[in-house]
CSV table of N, CA and C in Angstrom, one decimal:
chain,number,residue,atom,x,y,z
A,299,MET,N,0.7,-1.3,-0.1
A,299,MET,CA,-0.1,-0.1,0.1
A,299,MET,C,1.0,1.2,-0.1
A,300,PRO,N,1.9,1.3,0.8
A,300,PRO,CA,2.7,2.5,0.6
A,300,PRO,C,3.0,2.9,-0.7
A,301,GLU,N,3.6,1.8,-1.5
A,301,GLU,CA,3.9,2.2,-2.9
A,301,GLU,C,2.9,2.7,-3.7
A,302,LEU,N,1.6,2.4,-3.7
A,302,LEU,CA,0.4,2.9,-4.3
A,302,LEU,C,0.2,4.1,-3.9
A,303,LEU,N,0.3,4.5,-2.5
A,303,LEU,CA,0.1,5.8,-2.1
A,303,LEU,C,1.2,6.9,-2.6
A,304,GLN,N,2.3,6.4,-2.5
A,304,GLN,CA,3.6,7.3,-3.1
A,304,GLN,C,3.2,7.7,-4.7
A,305,THR,N,2.7,6.4,-5.5
A,305,THR,CA,2.3,6.8,-6.7
A,305,THR,C,1.2,7.5,-7.0
A,306,ALA,N,0.2,7.4,-6.1
A,306,ALA,CA,-1.0,8.3,-6.1
A,306,ALA,C,-0.5,9.8,-5.9
A,307,GLU,N,0.5,10.0,-5.1
A,307,GLU,CA,0.8,11.5,-5.0
A,307,GLU,C,1.6,12.0,-6.1
A,308,GLN,N,2.3,11.0,-6.6
A,308,GLN,CA,3.1,11.3,-7.8
A,308,GLN,C,2.1,11.9,-9.0
A,309,ALA,N,1.1,11.0,-9.2
A,309,ALA,CA,0.2,11.3,-10.2
A,309,ALA,C,-0.6,12.6,-10.0
A,310,GLN,N,-0.8,12.9,-8.7
A,310,GLN,CA,-1.6,14.2,-8.5
A,310,GLN,C,-0.7,15.3,-8.8
A,311,ARG,N,0.7,15.1,-8.6
A,311,ARG,CA,1.5,16.2,-9.0
A,311,ARG,C,1.6,16.5,-10.5
A,312,ALA,N,1.5,15.2,-11.0
A,312,ALA,CA,1.5,15.2,-12.6
A,312,ALA,C,0.2,15.6,-13.3
A,313,GLY,N,-0.7,15.8,-12.5
A,313,GLY,CA,-2.1,16.4,-13.0
A,313,GLY,C,-3.1,15.2,-13.4
A,314,LEU,N,-2.8,14.0,-12.9
A,314,LEU,CA,-3.7,12.9,-12.9
A,314,LEU,C,-4.3,12.7,-11.7
A,315,THR,N,-5.6,12.0,-11.9
A,315,THR,CA,-6.4,11.6,-10.8
A,315,THR,C,-6.3,10.3,-10.5
A,316,PHE,N,-5.9,9.8,-9.2
A,316,PHE,CA,-5.6,8.5,-8.8
A,316,PHE,C,-6.8,8.1,-7.8
A,317,THR,N,-7.5,7.1,-8.1
A,317,THR,CA,-8.9,6.7,-7.6
A,317,THR,C,-8.9,5.2,-7.0
A,318,PHE,N,-9.2,4.8,-5.9
A,318,PHE,CA,-9.2,3.5,-5.5
A,318,PHE,C,-10.8,3.1,-5.4
A,319,ILE,N,-10.7,1.7,-5.6
A,319,ILE,CA,-12.1,1.2,-5.5
A,319,ILE,C,-12.0,0.1,-4.7
A,320,SER,N,-12.9,0.0,-3.5
A,320,SER,CA,-12.7,-0.8,-2.5
A,320,SER,C,-13.8,-2.0,-2.6
A,321,GLY,N,-13.4,-3.4,-2.5
A,321,GLY,CA,-14.5,-4.2,-2.3
A,321,GLY,C,-15.1,-4.7,-1.1
A,322,ASN,N,-14.5,-4.1,-0.1
A,322,ASN,CA,-14.8,-4.2,1.4
A,322,ASN,C,-16.1,-3.3,1.6
A,323,HIS,N,-16.9,-3.5,2.7
A,323,HIS,CA,-17.9,-2.7,3.2
A,323,HIS,C,-17.6,-1.3,3.6
A,324,ARG,N,-18.2,-0.4,3.7
A,324,ARG,CA,-18.0,0.9,4.0
A,324,ARG,C,-17.1,1.1,5.3
A,325,GLU,N,-17.6,0.5,6.4
A,325,GLU,CA,-16.9,0.5,7.7
A,325,GLU,C,-15.6,0.1,7.6
A,326,ALA,N,-15.4,-1.2,7.1
A,326,ALA,CA,-14.0,-1.7,6.9
A,326,ALA,C,-13.0,-0.8,6.0
A,327,THR,N,-13.6,-0.1,5.0
A,327,THR,CA,-12.8,0.7,4.0
A,327,THR,C,-12.6,2.0,4.7
A,328,LEU,N,-13.4,2.4,5.4
A,328,LEU,CA,-13.2,3.8,5.9
A,328,LEU,C,-11.8,3.6,7.2
A,329,ALA,N,-11.9,2.4,7.9
A,329,ALA,CA,-10.9,2.1,8.9
A,329,ALA,C,-9.5,2.0,8.2
A,330,TYR,N,-9.7,1.4,6.9
A,330,TYR,CA,-8.4,1.1,6.0
A,330,TYR,C,-8.0,2.5,5.5
A,331,MET,N,-8.8,3.5,5.1
A,331,MET,CA,-8.3,4.6,4.8
A,331,MET,C,-7.6,5.4,6.0
A,332,GLU,N,-8.3,5.4,7.1
A,332,GLU,CA,-7.7,6.0,8.2
A,332,GLU,C,-6.4,5.5,8.6
A,333,GLU,N,-6.3,4.2,8.5
A,333,GLU,CA,-5.0,3.4,9.0
A,333,GLU,C,-3.9,4.0,8.0
A,334,PHE,N,-4.1,4.0,6.6
A,334,PHE,CA,-3.0,4.4,5.8
A,334,PHE,C,-3.1,5.8,5.3
A,335,HIS,N,-3.9,6.7,5.9
A,335,HIS,CA,-3.9,8.1,5.5
A,335,HIS,C,-4.4,8.3,4.2
A,336,ILE,N,-5.1,7.8,3.6
A,336,ILE,CA,-5.7,7.7,2.2
A,336,ILE,C,-6.5,9.0,1.9
A,337,THR,N,-6.0,9.9,1.1
A,337,THR,CA,-6.8,11.1,0.8
A,337,THR,C,-7.3,11.1,-0.6
A,338,GLN,N,-6.9,10.2,-1.4
A,338,GLN,CA,-7.6,10.1,-2.7
A,338,GLN,C,-8.9,9.5,-2.7
A,339,PRO,N,-9.8,10.0,-3.9
A,339,PRO,CA,-11.1,9.4,-3.9
A,339,PRO,C,-11.1,7.9,-3.8
A,340,VAL,N,-12.1,7.3,-3.0
A,340,VAL,CA,-12.3,5.9,-2.8
A,340,VAL,C,-13.8,5.7,-3.2
A,341,TYR,N,-14.1,4.7,-4.2
A,341,TYR,CA,-15.5,4.3,-4.3
A,341,TYR,C,-15.7,2.9,-3.8
A,342,PHE,N,-16.7,2.8,-3.1
A,342,PHE,CA,-17.2,1.5,-2.3
A,342,PHE,C,-18.0,0.7,-3.4
A,343,ALA,N,-17.4,-0.4,-3.5
A,343,ALA,CA,-18.0,-1.5,-4.3
A,343,ALA,C,-18.0,-2.9,-3.7
A,344,PRO,N,-18.6,-3.1,-2.6
A,344,PRO,CA,-18.6,-4.3,-1.7
A,344,PRO,C,-19.0,-5.5,-2.4
A,345,LEU,N,-18.0,-6.5,-2.3
A,345,LEU,CA,-18.3,-7.8,-3.0
A,345,LEU,C,-19.1,-8.7,-1.9
A,346,PRO,N,-19.9,-9.6,-2.3
A,346,PRO,CA,-20.1,-10.1,-3.7
A,346,PRO,C,-21.4,-9.3,-4.1
A,347,GLU,N,-22.0,-8.6,-3.3
A,347,GLU,CA,-23.2,-7.7,-4.0
A,347,GLU,C,-23.1,-6.8,-5.1
A,348,ASN,N,-21.9,-6.2,-4.9
A,348,ASN,CA,-21.7,-5.1,-6.0
A,348,ASN,C,-20.9,-5.7,-7.3
A,349,GLN,N,-21.6,-5.5,-8.4
A,349,GLN,CA,-20.8,-6.3,-9.4
A,349,GLN,C,-19.7,-5.4,-10.2
A,350,THR,N,-19.3,-4.1,-9.7
A,350,THR,CA,-18.2,-3.5,-10.2
A,350,THR,C,-17.0,-4.2,-10.8
A,351,PHE,N,-16.4,-5.0,-9.8
A,351,PHE,CA,-15.2,-5.6,-9.9
A,351,PHE,C,-15.4,-6.6,-11.1
A,352,TYR,N,-16.4,-7.3,-11.3
A,352,TYR,CA,-16.7,-8.3,-12.4
A,352,TYR,C,-16.9,-7.6,-13.7
A,353,THR,N,-17.5,-6.4,-13.5
A,353,THR,CA,-18.0,-5.7,-14.6
A,353,THR,C,-16.6,-5.1,-15.6
A,354,ILE,N,-15.7,-4.6,-14.7
A,354,ILE,CA,-14.5,-4.0,-15.3
A,354,ILE,C,-13.5,-5.2,-15.6
A,355,GLY,N,-13.8,-6.1,-14.9
A,355,GLY,CA,-12.6,-7.3,-15.1
A,355,GLY,C,-11.6,-7.5,-14.0
A,356,LEU,N,-12.0,-6.8,-12.8
A,356,LEU,CA,-10.8,-6.9,-11.9
A,356,LEU,C,-10.8,-8.2,-11.1
A,357,LEU,N,-9.8,-9.1,-11.3
A,357,LEU,CA,-9.7,-10.5,-10.8
A,357,LEU,C,-9.1,-10.5,-9.4
A,358,ASN,N,-8.1,-9.7,-9.4
A,358,ASN,CA,-7.3,-9.6,-8.0
A,358,ASN,C,-7.1,-8.1,-7.7
A,359,THR,N,-6.6,-8.0,-6.5
A,359,THR,CA,-6.4,-6.6,-6.0
A,359,THR,C,-4.8,-6.7,-5.5
A,360,PRO,N,-4.2,-5.7,-5.5
A,360,PRO,CA,-4.3,-4.5,-6.2
A,360,PRO,C,-4.4,-4.6,-7.8
A,361,PHE,N,-5.2,-3.7,-8.5
A,361,PHE,CA,-5.2,-3.7,-9.9
A,361,PHE,C,-5.3,-2.1,-10.3
A,362,TYR,N,-4.9,-1.9,-11.4
A,362,TYR,CA,-4.9,-0.6,-11.8
A,362,TYR,C,-5.6,-0.4,-13.2
A,363,CYS,N,-6.1,0.7,-13.6
A,363,CYS,CA,-6.7,0.9,-14.8
A,363,CYS,C,-6.5,2.3,-15.3
A,364,TYR,N,-5.7,2.6,-16.2
A,364,TYR,CA,-5.4,3.9,-16.6
A,364,TYR,C,-6.4,4.4,-17.7
A,365,VAL,N,-7.4,5.3,-17.5
A,365,VAL,CA,-8.3,6.0,-18.3
A,365,VAL,C,-7.9,7.2,-18.9
A,366,ASP,N,-7.8,7.5,-20.0
A,366,ASP,CA,-7.4,8.9,-20.5
A,366,ASP,C,-8.4,9.8,-20.5
A,367,ALA,N,-8.2,11.2,-21.0
A,367,ALA,CA,-9.4,12.0,-20.8
A,367,ALA,C,-10.5,11.9,-21.7
A,368,GLN,N,-10.3,11.1,-22.7
A,368,GLN,CA,-11.5,10.6,-23.5
A,368,GLN,C,-12.2,9.4,-23.0
A,369,GLY,N,-11.9,8.9,-21.9
A,369,GLY,CA,-12.5,7.7,-21.2
A,369,GLY,C,-12.1,6.3,-22.0
A,370,ILE,N,-11.0,6.3,-22.5
A,370,ILE,CA,-10.5,5.2,-23.2
A,370,ILE,C,-9.4,4.7,-22.1
A,371,VAL,N,-9.6,3.2,-21.9
A,371,VAL,CA,-8.6,2.5,-21.1
A,371,VAL,C,-7.3,2.4,-22.0
A,372,ARG,N,-6.2,3.0,-21.4
A,372,ARG,CA,-4.9,3.0,-22.1
A,372,ARG,C,-4.0,1.8,-21.6
A,373,SER,N,-4.2,1.6,-20.3
A,373,SER,CA,-3.4,0.4,-19.8
A,373,SER,C,-4.2,-0.1,-18.5
A,374,ALA,N,-4.0,-1.4,-18.2
A,374,ALA,CA,-4.6,-2.1,-17.0
A,374,ALA,C,-3.9,-3.2,-16.7
A,375,GLY,N,-3.8,-3.4,-15.4
A,375,GLY,CA,-3.2,-4.9,-14.9
A,375,GLY,C,-2.7,-4.7,-13.5
A,376,TYR,N,-1.7,-5.5,-13.1
A,376,TYR,CA,-1.2,-5.8,-11.8
A,376,TYR,C,-0.1,-4.4,-11.6
A,377,PRO,N,-0.1,-3.7,-10.7
A,377,PRO,CA,0.8,-2.5,-10.5
A,377,PRO,C,2.1,-3.0,-9.9
A,378,SER,N,2.9,-3.4,-10.8
A,378,SER,CA,4.3,-4.2,-10.6
A,378,SER,C,5.3,-3.4,-11.3
A,379,GLN,N,6.5,-3.0,-10.7
A,379,GLN,CA,7.7,-2.3,-11.4
A,379,GLN,C,8.2,-3.4,-12.5
A,380,ALA,N,7.8,-4.6,-12.4
A,380,ALA,CA,8.1,-5.6,-13.4
A,380,ALA,C,7.6,-5.6,-14.6
A,381,TRP,N,6.2,-4.7,-14.6
A,381,TRP,CA,5.5,-4.8,-15.7
A,381,TRP,C,5.6,-3.6,-16.5
A,382,GLN,N,6.1,-3.5,-18.0
A,382,GLN,CA,6.3,-2.4,-18.5
A,382,GLN,C,5.3,-1.3,-18.6
A,383,PRO,N,4.1,-1.6,-18.9
A,383,PRO,CA,3.0,-0.6,-19.0
A,383,PRO,C,2.8,0.3,-17.5
A,384,TRP,N,3.1,-0.6,-16.6
A,384,TRP,CA,2.8,0.2,-15.2
A,384,TRP,C,4.3,1.0,-15.0
A,385,GLN,N,5.3,0.5,-15.4
A,385,GLN,CA,6.7,1.4,-15.3
A,385,GLN,C,6.5,2.4,-16.1
A,386,GLN,N,5.8,2.5,-17.4
A,386,GLN,CA,5.8,3.7,-18.2
A,386,GLN,C,4.7,4.6,-17.4
A,387,LEU,N,3.6,4.2,-16.8
A,387,LEU,CA,2.7,5.0,-16.3
A,387,LEU,C,3.2,5.8,-15.2
A,388,THR,N,4.0,5.1,-14.3
A,388,THR,CA,4.5,5.7,-13.1
A,388,THR,C,5.6,6.4,-13.3
A,389,ASP,N,6.2,6.6,-14.4
A,389,ASP,CA,7.3,7.5,-14.9
A,389,ASP,C,6.8,8.8,-15.1
A,390,PHE,N,5.7,9.0,-15.5
A,390,PHE,CA,4.9,10.4,-15.4
A,390,PHE,C,5.6,11.3,-16.2
A,391,GLY,N,6.7,10.7,-17.1
A,391,GLY,CA,7.2,11.8,-17.9
A,391,GLY,C,6.7,11.2,-19.5
A,392,MET,N,5.9,10.4,-19.5
A,392,MET,CA,5.3,9.8,-20.7
A,392,MET,C,4.0,10.6,-21.0
A,393,ARG,N,3.9,10.8,-22.1
A,393,ARG,CA,2.4,11.3,-22.8
A,393,ARG,C,1.6,10.1,-22.6
A,394,PRO,N,0.3,10.7,-22.5
A,394,PRO,CA,-0.9,9.4,-22.3
A,394,PRO,C,-0.8,8.5,-23.6
A,395,ASP,N,-0.3,9.2,-24.9
A,395,ASP,CA,-0.4,8.4,-26.1
A,395,ASP,C,0.8,7.4,-26.0
A,396,GLU,N,1.8,7.7,-25.2
A,396,GLU,CA,3.0,6.8,-25.2
A,396,GLU,C,2.8,5.5,-24.3
A,397,VAL,N,1.7,5.6,-23.4
A,397,VAL,CA,1.6,4.4,-22.5
A,397,VAL,C,1.2,3.5,-23.3
A,398,ALA,N,1.7,2.1,-23.2
A,398,ALA,CA,1.2,0.9,-23.7
A,398,ALA,C,-0.2,0.6,-23.5
A,399,HIS,N,-0.8,0.3,-24.6
A,399,HIS,CA,-2.4,-0.1,-24.5
A,399,HIS,C,-2.5,-1.3,-23.7
A,400,ALA,N,-3.7,-1.7,-23.1
A,400,ALA,CA,-4.0,-2.8,-22.5
A,400,ALA,C,-4.3,-3.7,-23.3
A,401,PRO,N,-3.9,-5.0,-23.2
A,401,PRO,CA,-4.0,-6.3,-24.2
A,401,PRO,C,-5.5,-6.1,-24.4
A,402,ALA,N,-6.7,-5.9,-23.6
A,402,ALA,CA,-8.0,-6.0,-24.0
A,402,ALA,C,-8.6,-4.9,-23.3
A,403,PRO,N,-8.7,-3.7,-23.9
A,403,PRO,CA,-9.2,-2.4,-23.4
A,403,PRO,C,-10.8,-2.8,-23.3
A,404,LEU,N,-11.3,-2.2,-22.0
A,404,LEU,CA,-12.7,-2.2,-21.7
A,404,LEU,C,-13.6,-1.5,-22.7
A,405,ARG,N,-12.9,-0.4,-23.4
A,405,ARG,CA,-13.8,0.3,-24.3
A,405,ARG,C,-12.8,0.6,-25.4
A,406,SER,N,-13.3,0.4,-26.6
A,406,SER,CA,-12.2,0.6,-27.7
A,406,SER,C,-12.5,2.0,-28.3
A,407,GLU,N,-11.6,2.4,-29.0
A,407,GLU,CA,-11.2,3.6,-29.6
A,407,GLU,C,-12.3,4.0,-30.6
A,408,ALA,N,-13.1,3.1,-31.1
A,408,ALA,CA,-13.8,3.2,-32.3
A,408,ALA,C,-15.1,3.8,-31.8
């Protein structure tokens, strides 16, 4: 979590919005937010009754999805420095069009 929070702060400085989606219930999520001092937006999508994770294809957490200003998914996957699209995204020196596209985008560019 500390690495994701650091990345969220870097994203904010670069003008990007970093948002979390929690599969836990509200009370558990609020406690987690307090414990880790999370100030970024957090959406509640408690499993299993909320279908958000299934709808957008989240199989494991943590998981990230980079959506550009046009609402197009540009990259998605597990946030690991070993994965090139995540490295490019966290570099923040990359333009959005330089970030590798997700293998199976949730919304096509057409």
